[in-house]
Every structure is written in structure tokens, then in C-alpha cells.
Tab-separated table of C-alpha atoms and ligand atoms in Angstrom:
chain	number	residue	atom	x	y	z
F	202	MET	CA	104.523	127.748	151.974
F	203	HIS	CA	105.099	130.330	149.380
F	204	PHE	CA	106.541	127.716	147.086
F	205	ALA	CA	103.561	125.383	147.653
F	206	ARG	CA	101.221	128.237	146.696
F	207	LEU	CA	103.211	128.922	143.486
F	208	LEU	CA	103.131	125.276	142.667
F	209	ALA	CA	99.397	125.095	143.167
F	210	LEU	CA	98.925	128.209	140.976
F	211	TRP	CA	101.161	126.601	138.295
F	212	LEU	CA	99.257	123.335	138.397
F	213	PHE	CA	95.875	125.179	138.220
F	214	THR	CA	97.060	127.223	135.219
F	215	ALA	CA	98.440	124.154	133.458
F	216	LEU	CA	95.183	122.201	134.019
F	217	TYR	CA	93.132	125.171	132.875
F	218	LEU	CA	95.182	125.420	129.679
F	219	VAL	CA	94.805	121.704	128.955
F	220	ALA	CA	91.043	122.023	129.485
F	221	ALA	CA	90.902	125.174	127.262
F	222	GLU	CA	92.754	123.401	124.493
F	223	ARG	CA	90.564	120.289	124.664
F	224	GLN	CA	90.013	118.809	121.239
F	225	PRO	CA	86.771	120.065	119.730
F	226	ASN	CA	83.718	117.916	119.468
F	227	ILE	CA	82.469	117.222	115.889
F	228	VAL	CA	78.754	116.825	115.137
F	229	ILE	CA	77.666	116.062	111.539
F	230	ILE	CA	73.959	116.101	110.893
F	231	LEU	CA	72.968	114.621	107.558
F	232	ALA	CA	69.464	114.833	106.056
F	233	ASP	CA	68.458	112.263	103.467
F	234	ASP	CA	67.279	113.556	100.090
F	235	LEU	CA	66.763	117.131	101.337
F	236	GLY	CA	67.041	119.467	98.337
F	237	TYR	CA	68.968	122.721	97.961
F	238	GLY	CA	65.653	124.679	98.051
F	239	ASP	CA	63.998	122.975	100.996
F	240	LEU	CA	64.961	125.293	103.947
F	241	SER	CA	63.612	128.787	104.704
F	242	CYS	CA	67.267	130.036	104.847
F	243	TYR	CA	67.760	128.713	101.304
F	244	GLY	CA	64.591	130.381	99.997
F	245	HIS	CA	61.742	127.919	100.504
F	246	PRO	CA	58.620	130.017	100.738
F	247	THR	CA	56.472	127.767	102.917
F	248	ILE	CA	58.649	125.292	104.858
F	249	ARG	CA	59.544	126.793	108.203
F	250	THR	CA	62.964	126.050	109.578
F	251	PRO	CA	63.611	128.512	112.357
F	252	HIS	CA	66.324	126.385	114.054
F	253	LEU	CA	68.389	125.915	110.919
F	254	ASP	CA	67.871	129.549	110.029
F	255	ARG	CA	69.148	130.523	113.436
F	256	MET	CA	72.046	128.059	113.037
F	257	ALA	CA	72.939	129.852	109.719
F	258	ALA	CA	72.416	133.262	111.358
F	259	GLU	CA	74.907	132.300	114.100
F	260	GLY	CA	77.228	130.590	111.648
F	261	MET	CA	78.098	130.113	108.056
F	262	ARG	CA	75.747	129.177	105.185
F	263	PHE	CA	77.400	127.632	102.099
F	264	THR	CA	75.813	128.374	98.710
F	265	GLU	CA	78.115	125.955	96.770
F	266	PHE	CA	78.280	122.897	99.002
F	267	TYR	CA	78.229	119.406	97.338
F	268	SER	CA	77.611	115.920	98.408
F	269	ALA	CA	80.062	113.597	96.627
F	270	ALA	CA	77.390	111.462	94.963
F	271	GLU	CA	73.811	111.747	93.673
F	272	VAL	CA	72.491	108.811	95.835
F	273	CYS	CA	72.682	107.645	99.379
F	274	THR	CA	75.305	104.908	99.632
F	275	PRO	CA	78.250	106.366	97.793
F	276	SER	CA	77.527	109.845	99.263
F	277	ARG	CA	77.883	108.442	102.818
F	278	ALA	CA	81.017	106.408	101.909
F	279	ALA	CA	82.640	109.646	100.636
F	280	LEU	CA	81.662	111.710	103.710
F	281	LEU	CA	83.047	109.116	106.128
F	282	THR	CA	86.279	108.398	104.217
F	283	GLY	CA	87.065	111.828	102.648
F	284	ARG	CA	87.321	110.069	99.247
F	285	TYR	CA	85.404	109.934	96.048
F	286	PRO	CA	83.309	106.786	96.193
F	287	ILE	CA	85.153	105.376	93.272
F	288	ARG	CA	88.177	104.908	95.503
F	289	SER	CA	86.288	102.702	98.068
F	290	GLY	CA	84.328	100.943	95.358
F	291	MET	CA	81.077	101.985	96.989
F	292	CYS	CA	79.618	103.075	93.629
F	293	HIS	CA	79.446	100.221	91.163
F	294	ASP	CA	76.171	98.701	90.178
F	295	GLN	CA	75.844	96.284	93.089
F	296	PHE	CA	76.909	98.869	95.665
F	297	ARG	CA	75.548	102.079	94.165
F	298	VAL	CA	72.518	101.730	96.397
F	299	LEU	CA	72.648	98.992	99.011
F	300	ARG	CA	69.440	97.075	99.369
F	301	ASN	CA	68.033	95.301	102.370
F	302	ARG	CA	69.688	92.041	101.266
F	303	SER	CA	72.882	93.501	99.786
F	304	LEU	CA	76.102	91.715	100.734
F	305	GLY	CA	78.390	94.581	99.934
F	306	HIS	CA	79.614	97.001	102.590
F	307	LEU	CA	82.209	99.680	103.198
F	308	PRO	CA	85.587	97.866	102.921
F	309	GLU	CA	87.505	97.317	106.162
F	310	SER	CA	90.562	98.763	104.405
F	311	GLU	CA	88.889	102.182	104.379
F	312	ILE	CA	89.690	104.591	107.250
F	313	THR	CA	86.465	106.224	108.422
F	314	LEU	CA	86.337	109.595	110.219
F	315	ALA	CA	85.044	107.708	113.319
F	316	GLU	CA	88.148	105.371	113.228
F	317	ALA	CA	90.549	108.246	112.845
F	318	LEU	CA	88.930	110.189	115.748
F	319	LYS	CA	88.596	107.178	117.986
F	320	ALA	CA	92.343	106.692	117.669
F	321	LYS	CA	92.648	110.252	119.139
F	322	GLY	CA	90.545	109.332	122.145
F	323	TYR	CA	87.128	110.434	120.801
F	324	ALA	CA	83.823	108.840	121.922
F	325	THR	CA	82.136	108.067	118.585
F	326	GLY	CA	78.419	107.644	118.010
F	327	CYS	CA	76.235	107.086	114.917
F	328	VAL	CA	72.519	107.722	115.236
F	329	GLY	CA	70.313	107.181	112.194
F	330	LYS	CA	70.452	105.684	108.718
F	331	TRP	CA	73.698	103.852	108.058
F	332	HIS	CA	73.372	102.484	104.447
F	333	LEU	CA	76.990	101.277	104.231
F	334	GLY	CA	76.308	97.622	104.905
F	335	VAL	CA	73.499	95.329	106.041
F	336	TRP	CA	74.970	93.418	108.956
F	337	GLU	CA	72.114	90.854	109.026
F	338	PHE	CA	73.914	89.423	105.997
F	339	SER	CA	77.391	91.039	106.280
F	340	PRO	CA	78.439	91.518	109.887
F	341	ALA	CA	81.528	93.438	108.754
F	342	GLY	CA	79.231	96.103	107.527
F	343	HIS	CA	78.093	97.265	110.931
F	344	PRO	CA	78.929	100.816	112.041
F	345	ARG	CA	80.735	99.385	115.101
F	346	LYS	CA	83.104	97.617	112.714
F	347	HIS	CA	83.884	101.008	111.238
F	348	GLY	CA	84.905	103.056	114.245
F	349	PHE	CA	81.660	103.881	116.021
F	350	ASP	CA	81.333	102.906	119.722
F	351	PHE	CA	77.628	103.379	119.685
F	352	TYR	CA	74.946	102.932	117.034
F	353	PHE	CA	71.137	103.414	116.992
F	354	GLY	CA	69.083	103.372	113.801
F	355	LEU	CA	68.134	101.689	110.554
F	356	PRO	CA	70.663	99.783	108.405
F	357	HIS	CA	69.258	101.252	105.134
F	358	SER	CA	66.536	103.372	103.649
F	359	ASN	CA	63.126	103.229	105.141
F	360	ASP	CA	61.543	102.015	101.854
F	361	MET	CA	63.683	98.938	101.429
F	362	ASP	CA	61.703	96.582	103.571
F	363	PRO	CA	58.146	96.492	102.388
F	364	SER	CA	56.020	94.302	104.655
F	365	PRO	CA	54.637	91.071	103.201
F	366	PHE	CA	51.206	92.699	103.501
F	367	ALA	CA	52.113	95.622	101.317
F	368	PRO	CA	50.252	95.915	98.015
F	369	LYS	CA	52.391	95.125	94.932
F	370	GLY	CA	54.479	98.185	94.074
F	371	ALA	CA	54.044	99.786	97.513
F	372	GLY	CA	57.727	100.415	97.604
F	373	LYS	CA	57.376	102.822	94.810
F	374	LEU	CA	54.451	104.726	96.242
F	375	ALA	CA	54.855	107.699	98.466
F	376	GLU	CA	51.342	107.447	99.923
F	377	GLN	CA	51.567	106.633	103.605
F	378	GLN	CA	50.571	103.361	105.113
F	379	ALA	CA	52.593	102.572	108.218
F	380	ALA	CA	51.639	98.929	107.985
F	381	TRP	CA	53.363	98.562	104.647
F	382	TRP	CA	56.865	98.976	106.084
F	383	ASN	CA	58.930	96.507	107.946
F	384	ALA	CA	62.146	98.449	108.664
F	385	PRO	CA	64.393	96.990	111.476
F	386	LEU	CA	65.545	99.358	114.235
F	387	TYR	CA	68.798	98.478	115.985
F	388	ARG	CA	70.619	99.542	119.084
F	389	ASN	CA	74.263	98.461	118.509
F	390	GLU	CA	73.965	94.892	117.255
F	391	GLU	CA	70.569	94.226	118.856
F	392	LEU	CA	67.381	94.320	116.807
F	393	ILE	CA	64.956	96.264	119.062
F	394	GLU	CA	61.923	96.784	116.869
F	395	ARG	CA	60.470	95.473	113.643
F	396	PRO	CA	58.648	97.027	112.056
F	397	ALA	CA	60.121	100.221	113.426
F	398	ASP	CA	57.520	102.894	114.225
F	399	LEU	CA	58.500	105.266	111.406
F	400	SER	CA	56.384	108.145	112.762
F	401	THR	CA	58.497	108.497	115.920
F	402	LEU	CA	61.819	107.861	114.337
F	403	THR	CA	63.132	111.474	114.122
F	404	GLN	CA	62.079	112.091	117.763
F	405	ARG	CA	63.753	108.889	118.973
F	406	TYR	CA	66.868	109.478	116.942
F	407	THR	CA	67.051	112.924	118.565
F	408	ASP	CA	66.575	111.561	122.092
F	409	GLU	CA	69.514	109.181	121.397
F	410	ALA	CA	71.696	111.983	119.938
F	411	VAL	CA	71.024	114.215	122.973
F	412	LYS	CA	71.761	111.365	125.368
F	413	PHE	CA	75.001	110.606	123.520
F	414	ILE	CA	76.079	114.255	123.979
F	415	GLN	CA	75.129	114.385	127.626
F	416	ALA	CA	76.867	111.073	128.364
F	417	ASN	CA	80.100	112.204	126.731
F	418	GLN	CA	80.496	115.735	128.065
F	419	ALA	CA	83.781	114.777	129.801
F	420	LYS	CA	85.679	113.779	126.747
F	421	PRO	CA	85.774	114.833	123.112
F	422	PHE	CA	83.191	113.186	120.952
F	423	PHE	CA	82.192	112.668	117.354
F	424	LEU	CA	78.445	112.366	116.669
F	425	TYR	CA	77.408	111.343	113.144
F	426	PHE	CA	73.646	111.901	112.911
F	427	PRO	CA	72.319	110.792	109.503
F	428	HIS	CA	68.535	111.133	109.534
F	429	THR	CA	66.166	108.803	107.757
F	430	TYR	CA	64.051	111.743	106.456
F	431	PRO	CA	62.942	113.371	104.202
F	432	HIS	CA	63.506	110.194	102.189
F	433	THR	CA	60.115	108.635	101.430
F	434	PRO	CA	57.928	107.077	102.782
F	435	LEU	CA	57.422	110.173	104.884
F	436	PHE	CA	56.144	110.099	108.479
F	437	ALA	CA	56.013	112.820	111.099
F	438	SER	CA	55.245	112.413	114.779
F	439	LYS	CA	51.951	113.631	116.293
F	440	ASN	CA	53.235	117.116	117.121
F	441	PHE	CA	54.188	117.836	113.581
F	442	SER	CA	51.652	115.955	111.501
F	443	GLY	CA	49.298	118.199	109.564
F	444	THR	CA	51.077	121.439	110.756
F	445	SER	CA	53.162	122.631	107.857
F	446	PRO	CA	51.775	124.755	105.011
F	447	ARG	CA	53.934	122.647	102.704
F	448	GLY	CA	51.990	119.442	103.610
F	449	LEU	CA	53.442	116.177	104.756
F	450	TYR	CA	56.919	116.975	103.347
F	451	GLY	CA	56.923	120.225	105.208
F	452	ASP	CA	55.824	118.453	108.430
F	453	VAL	CA	58.811	116.072	108.058
F	454	VAL	CA	61.420	118.802	107.307
F	455	GLU	CA	60.047	121.016	110.178
F	456	GLU	CA	60.453	118.076	112.566
F	457	LEU	CA	64.034	117.629	111.332
F	458	ASP	CA	64.572	121.323	111.982
F	459	ALA	CA	63.206	120.957	115.479
F	460	SER	CA	65.669	118.089	115.996
F	461	VAL	CA	68.610	120.279	114.995
F	462	GLY	CA	67.267	122.765	117.493
F	463	ARG	CA	67.392	120.250	120.253
F	464	VAL	CA	70.980	119.142	119.449
F	465	LEU	CA	72.120	122.758	119.484
F	466	ASP	CA	70.153	123.510	122.678
F	467	THR	CA	71.821	120.458	124.300
F	468	LEU	CA	75.260	121.780	123.308
F	469	ARG	CA	74.369	125.213	124.755
F	470	ALA	CA	72.960	123.668	127.990
F	471	THR	CA	76.058	121.527	128.495
F	472	LYS	CA	78.272	124.498	127.789
F	473	LEU	CA	79.890	122.630	124.928
F	474	ALA	CA	78.733	124.944	122.087
F	475	GLU	CA	82.022	126.886	122.046
F	476	ASN	CA	84.027	123.755	121.721
F	477	THR	CA	81.880	121.987	119.070
F	478	LEU	CA	81.744	122.196	115.286
F	479	VAL	CA	78.322	121.343	114.041
F	480	PHE	CA	77.703	120.851	110.311
F	481	PHE	CA	74.370	120.285	108.738
F	482	THR	CA	73.964	119.039	105.198
F	483	SER	CA	72.177	116.492	102.958
F	484	ASP	CA	73.374	113.212	101.204
F	485	ASN	CA	71.948	114.183	97.814
F	486	GLY	CA	69.300	116.235	96.099
F	487	PRO	CA	65.571	115.868	96.209
F	488	TRP	CA	63.683	112.786	95.014
F	489	LEU	CA	61.706	114.570	92.305
F	490	ILE	CA	59.579	111.680	91.104
F	491	MET	CA	57.896	111.510	94.500
F	492	ASN	CA	55.800	114.433	93.367
F	493	GLN	CA	54.450	116.398	96.344
F	494	GLN	CA	56.336	114.116	98.726
F	495	GLY	CA	59.673	114.862	97.102
F	496	GLY	CA	61.722	118.013	97.873
F	497	SER	CA	62.909	120.868	95.814
F	498	ALA	CA	66.328	121.727	94.393
F	499	GLY	CA	65.266	125.368	94.181
F	500	LEU	CA	66.671	126.980	91.010
F	501	LEU	CA	69.030	124.087	90.419
F	502	ARG	CA	68.521	121.603	87.526
F	503	ASP	CA	67.219	118.019	88.173
F	504	GLY	CA	67.565	116.147	91.463
F	505	LYS	CA	68.595	112.959	93.282
F	506	GLY	CA	70.137	110.429	90.898
F	507	SER	CA	71.573	113.040	88.522
F	508	THR	CA	74.862	114.938	88.222
F	509	TRP	CA	73.160	118.105	87.199
F	510	GLU	CA	73.517	120.569	90.113
F	511	GLY	CA	70.173	119.638	91.679
F	512	GLY	CA	71.393	116.099	92.331
F	513	MET	CA	74.494	117.028	94.275
F	514	ARG	CA	74.485	120.700	95.433
F	515	VAL	CA	72.835	120.667	98.830
F	516	PRO	CA	72.439	122.953	101.828
F	517	GLY	CA	75.527	123.227	104.040
F	518	ILE	CA	75.500	125.111	107.352
F	519	ALA	CA	78.491	125.329	109.787
F	520	TRP	CA	78.157	126.457	113.408
F	521	TRP	CA	80.658	126.968	116.112
F	522	PRO	CA	79.899	129.956	118.329
F	523	GLY	CA	83.011	132.005	119.064
F	524	LYS	CA	84.989	130.312	116.278
F	525	ILE	CA	82.877	130.802	113.188
F	526	LYS	CA	81.620	134.357	112.896
F	527	PRO	CA	77.862	134.741	112.636
F	528	ALA	CA	75.675	135.490	109.650
F	529	GLN	CA	78.186	134.580	106.949
F	530	THR	CA	77.368	133.440	103.441
F	531	GLN	CA	80.155	131.299	102.010
F	532	ARG	CA	80.282	131.244	98.197
F	533	THR	CA	83.444	129.176	97.846
F	534	LEU	CA	82.938	125.501	96.747
F	535	ALA	CA	83.184	122.992	99.531
F	536	CYS	CA	81.934	119.382	99.851
F	537	THR	CA	81.125	116.590	102.370
F	538	MET	CA	84.589	115.055	101.926
F	539	ASP	CA	86.110	118.216	103.230
F	540	LEU	CA	84.370	117.488	106.605
F	541	PHE	CA	86.607	114.425	106.880
F	542	THR	CA	89.972	116.246	106.336
F	543	THR	CA	88.889	119.393	108.248
F	544	SER	CA	87.703	117.358	111.308
F	545	LEU	CA	91.087	115.489	111.349
F	546	LYS	CA	93.036	118.767	111.179
F	547	LEU	CA	90.863	120.319	113.902
F	548	THR	CA	91.558	117.451	116.258
F	549	GLY	CA	95.214	116.927	115.519
F	550	ALA	CA	94.612	113.555	113.947
F	551	GLU	CA	96.810	112.471	111.044
F	552	VAL	CA	95.317	112.654	107.578
F	553	PRO	CA	96.031	109.203	106.062
F	554	ALA	CA	99.117	109.512	103.854
F	555	ASP	CA	99.031	106.010	102.276
F	556	ARG	CA	96.025	106.771	99.997
F	557	SER	CA	94.459	109.595	98.010
F	558	ILE	CA	92.240	111.768	100.092
F	559	ASP	CA	89.985	114.080	98.104
F	560	GLY	CA	88.658	116.221	100.892
F	561	LEU	CA	90.334	119.513	101.633
F	562	ASP	CA	91.073	121.388	104.847
F	563	ILE	CA	88.441	124.088	104.801
F	564	ARG	CA	89.400	125.722	108.147
F	565	PRO	CA	90.499	128.863	106.245
F	566	LEU	CA	86.887	129.242	104.905
F	567	LEU	CA	85.265	128.454	108.263
F	568	PHE	CA	87.404	130.828	110.290
F	569	GLY	CA	87.944	133.430	107.629
F	570	THR	CA	91.691	133.080	107.667
F	571	GLY	CA	92.318	132.408	103.952
F	572	THR	CA	91.274	130.662	100.833
F	573	VAL	CA	91.296	126.983	99.697
F	574	GLN	CA	92.849	125.894	96.453
F	575	ARG	CA	90.897	123.083	94.805
F	576	ASP	CA	91.995	121.673	91.444
F	577	ALA	CA	88.718	120.264	90.232
F	578	TYR	CA	85.423	118.841	91.587
F	579	LEU	CA	84.341	115.644	90.043
F	580	PHE	CA	80.802	114.475	89.462
F	581	TYR	CA	80.424	110.720	89.336
F	582	ARG	CA	77.186	108.894	88.730
F	583	GLY	CA	77.964	105.352	89.890
F	584	THR	CA	81.186	104.475	88.151
F	585	ARG	CA	80.781	107.015	85.394
F	586	LEU	CA	82.663	110.253	85.521
F	587	MET	CA	79.958	112.511	84.157
F	588	ALA	CA	81.179	116.021	84.804
F	589	ALA	CA	83.908	118.145	86.334
F	590	ARG	CA	83.948	121.680	87.755
F	591	VAL	CA	86.925	124.013	87.767
F	592	GLY	CA	86.267	127.465	89.244
F	593	ASP	CA	82.953	128.677	88.082
F	594	TYR	CA	82.797	126.384	85.096
F	595	LYS	CA	81.311	122.917	84.938
F	596	ALA	CA	81.853	120.622	81.909
F	597	HIS	CA	79.473	117.722	81.372
F	598	PHE	CA	81.182	114.895	79.404
F	599	MET	CA	78.004	112.825	79.821
F	600	THR	CA	74.517	113.807	81.019
F	601	GLN	CA	71.567	111.836	82.185
F	602	ALA	CA	68.394	113.033	83.719
F	603	ALA	CA	67.622	111.203	86.926
F	604	TYR	CA	64.423	109.753	85.596
F	605	GLY	CA	63.010	109.220	82.127
F	606	GLN	CA	66.392	109.019	80.427
F	607	PRO	CA	67.586	105.357	80.549
F	608	LYS	CA	70.960	105.879	79.033
F	609	ALA	CA	73.675	108.521	79.650
F	610	GLU	CA	74.258	110.762	76.660
F	611	GLU	CA	77.926	111.191	75.670
F	612	HIS	CA	78.936	114.661	74.415
F	613	ALA	CA	81.660	114.705	71.755
F	614	THR	CA	82.139	118.328	72.820
F	615	PRO	CA	81.306	118.555	76.510
F	616	GLN	CA	78.522	120.824	77.553
F	617	LEU	CA	79.863	123.835	79.449
F	618	TYR	CA	78.087	126.025	81.970
F	619	ASN	CA	79.200	129.027	83.975
F	620	LEU	CA	77.576	128.286	87.369
F	621	ARG	CA	78.141	131.718	88.723
F	622	VAL	CA	76.148	133.278	85.945
F	623	ASP	CA	73.898	130.311	85.119
F	624	PRO	CA	73.358	128.206	88.258
F	625	SER	CA	70.372	126.449	86.584
F	626	GLU	CA	72.637	125.026	83.779
F	627	ASN	CA	70.458	126.325	80.983
F	628	PHE	CA	72.905	127.858	78.595
F	629	ASN	CA	75.645	125.690	77.033
F	630	ILE	CA	78.611	127.966	76.235
F	631	ALA	CA	81.077	125.341	75.071
F	632	THR	CA	81.693	126.754	71.629
F	633	ASN	CA	82.760	130.089	73.030
F	634	HIS	CA	85.202	128.705	75.643
F	635	PRO	CA	87.549	126.062	74.207
F	636	ALA	CA	90.307	127.183	76.510
F	637	VAL	CA	88.134	126.546	79.664
F	638	LEU	CA	87.198	123.165	78.321
F	639	SER	CA	90.808	122.303	77.816
F	640	GLN	CA	91.672	123.456	81.360
F	641	ILE	CA	88.866	121.258	82.804
F	642	THR	CA	90.059	118.282	80.638
F	643	GLN	CA	93.613	118.645	82.025
F	644	ALA	CA	92.208	118.681	85.576
F	645	VAL	CA	90.362	115.432	84.912
F	646	GLU	CA	93.485	113.918	83.531
F	647	ARG	CA	95.298	114.891	86.731
F	648	HIS	CA	92.430	113.242	88.760
F	649	ARG	CA	92.736	110.119	86.630
F	650	ALA	CA	96.495	109.971	87.350
F	651	THR	CA	95.616	109.635	91.092
F	652	LEU	CA	93.455	106.488	90.579
F	653	THR	CA	94.973	103.125	91.390
F	654	PRO	CA	94.791	100.549	88.578
F	655	ALA	CA	91.892	98.847	90.321
F	656	GLN	CA	90.005	102.173	90.623
F	657	SER	CA	90.805	103.044	87.052
F	658	GLN	CA	89.400	99.828	85.814
F	659	LEU	CA	86.164	100.587	87.631
F	660	VAL	CA	85.651	104.047	86.012
F	661	GLU	CA	83.809	104.662	82.797
F	662	PHE	CA	85.155	107.760	81.093
F	663	ALA	CA	83.565	109.537	78.147
F	664	PRO	CA	86.204	110.241	75.527
F	665	LEU	CA	87.775	113.461	76.559
F	666	PRO	CA	88.150	116.221	73.977
F	667	GLU	CA	91.389	116.741	72.244
F	668	LYS	CA	93.863	118.981	74.069
F	669	ARG	CA	94.359	122.294	72.286
K	713	MG	MG1	69.608	109.996	99.966
């Protein structure tokens, strides 16, 4: 009897320990074209984002967080593979931004975060805008061919399918006419609505994300939740339309904020919060030519489409109650590719060893246990290596404004900015810092050495300055 009791106690303890050490859930929420300056907790004066502000207050807010590209497609490829888009090829002219009839897609040879986590027994779901393949034309581009068990959303941007009734040029206009758009909404492989009702999209995405969490409480899950908004054309649901002091753009961002609130509330209600890492960020900077319907990069220069800071530095908020200490501001550089490597490390999955992975393990930053050594951060615009950052310094070998500057300008002497002192990249200090330039040049050479011959062939480099 005594022995049986001991055995029962031992079994109970063992089961309890297994449960306590269950692999953490991973949730990545990605806004589309949300700028560095578009949230209250990043200084926006009139857009109200109480849920994201609370998420930051309960977790960690990054001030130097980067997407790996200045537009949608390569940025998403990098997040899901942990690699600069040049490595997967999701950045050359044809693939830089996939269109509604594009044949290109994320290559099968890439290992996505979903595939890696699925192999560790995770339930994997993607809700929202995919933009890594249009399966109507290329079935191999479907999210379920890249590690996701479940998918609900639009294959590409909401402006890529103008309806046949749209006035000429409607695709370029931000003014809202629901009837102009013909976006297809899918559940898994099934087309369920065309044109998709764009005004209820955020709400329905959120319903699906909440259901996915509720349905997978019993096992570890990875939810990738890339929103369609605030990419234009902008639509908000009835409850949010006309409510924000910032106008329609504000309505849309405030609805996204409420969506984040619902996801976090679901995690609290299911008692999963303390075993879930949630990360919120954006795929690239604000679409500035959309005028009042485009976002703000705050004090950063330029926006979406450019390798100036405004194109790639984005909000980044990490949340994991009990693991990430509340109310932290993290000023160390980190990026979306790090989410790949960090998630794998957190879950005990192997980081692929047969290829270059550019994302770093940022657990020391998240948990306050140490620092992270990064050689250089590279800024590609399509296949062009435009700039590189080492420490506080960023050198631009080429520059190109997102709009109104048709060709990249090559700089015989790169432009150099100290981002700690001059985050707006106003004051070129290259002439005073030849040693820094040389250090950055060497870091770029080290990066070049990691490219395969095929990748190298794809890259356009500006002539690097002489080593001194
Ligand atoms: Mg985008």
C-alpha cells in the first residue's frame, strides 16, 4: 500500500514536471505597413492603442527592431526562414513584390518556422495575408505547403485585385470604394468569398486566431498572424469606423490594437499566457505616398520601399508574463529573422545547420540574461545591398528615396550616420570616421563570404571603399 502511494506520488510529480516544461506556444502578430511612429507607445499623439501599450507595459518594447526588407514579400520570407531574402531569392524583380498573378513563391527548399515547429509536434496556423505565393497559379506557394496545418486569409495584398468595375487607376488610389476590390478570401485551399468583405477582415481574422488558440490548448502551437492592414485600401468595421481622432488610418490601427487585445485576453482566459511568447511587429515602414491614409515613421527618415531607417525600423513588442519582465525598453538591435532562431531555441528545435541562418538567438535580451553579439545588419532593397549597420553606425553604399527617385545613387564614399545620435539620418559624418567605414566594409565582406555562388550572382553591390 505504502509503495503504491509512493508510486502514485512519483507518477503525479513526473506528469506535473512534464506539463510544467511543456514547450512554449509562439504567437507572431505582423501588421502590414505600420510605421515606427504609429502606436501610442511609440509616441503617436492621436492614435490610441491601449492594448499594445499594455502589452509593452507588461513586456518589452524594442526601439531598434528591424524588418529584413522594405516591402512585404521579402520581409515575410525573411521572418519565416530566419534568412535575408537574398538567400531564398524572394527579392529579385519578379519576386520583390508578388502580384495577384505572380508565379513565384517561397521555394520548397526553404525551411520555414512552421515546418521546423511542426516537426517538434506543434500545431501550426497562419491567419491573414500570406504574400509568399499565389496558389491559384502556383499550388506549391500555399501556406499548407510550407508547414502550416491551417490557413485563413488573403494570398496577397488587398490592393492587388481591382474589380473589373474599378475606375482606371483605382489600384493607386487610397480613397475607399468597397466595390472596387475583388480580393479572394480562403480557408485552407477553399475559396470562401470573392470579393472579400474588406471591412470585416480584421474582425474575422481575429475570430479565427482566437478559435485556433482555443482549439489547440492541449498541445503547443505556433500562430502566425499577419494582418492585411494598415496596408491600403483601408477599411474598418462598423464599431471602429469614424471613431479615431487620426481619421480612417487611426480607425484601422485602433481596430488592429483591439485585435491584439483579444488575442492576449484569449491567452489569459485559457491560462496559456505564462507559457506563450507573443511578438508584435510590422513587415515594413509606412506607405508615405498614401498621404493621410499612409502611416508615420515618427522621427525616422523615409518609409516603405526605402532602406533609410523609416523603411525598415518598425515597432517590436515582446510579451510573456512571468518570463519577460514588465515595462522594459530594449535598445539593442534585433530583427524579425531573430524570431525564427529564438523560437527554435525556445522549443528545443534544431536550427538548420546546412545553410546560413541570419537570425540570432535573442533569448538573452528577452530574459535579461546577457547580450547578443551581432556582426552587421544588412539593408537590402530587392537584390541591391544598399547599407550596413555595425553598432551605432550605418553606412549607405547606395541610397534611394522610396518615391520620386527612380534610380539608386551610388556613393563613392559611403554616407555614414551615427543612429544613436542622429536617428533621423540627417548628418553624414563619413569624412570624420574612416576607421568606422572600414570596419563596416569588412563586415560586409564577411557577409559576402557567406553567400552561395547563386546568391552572390543575384546581389548587386556598390563598389566598396578601399580598405585602409
Ligand atoms: Mg507591407
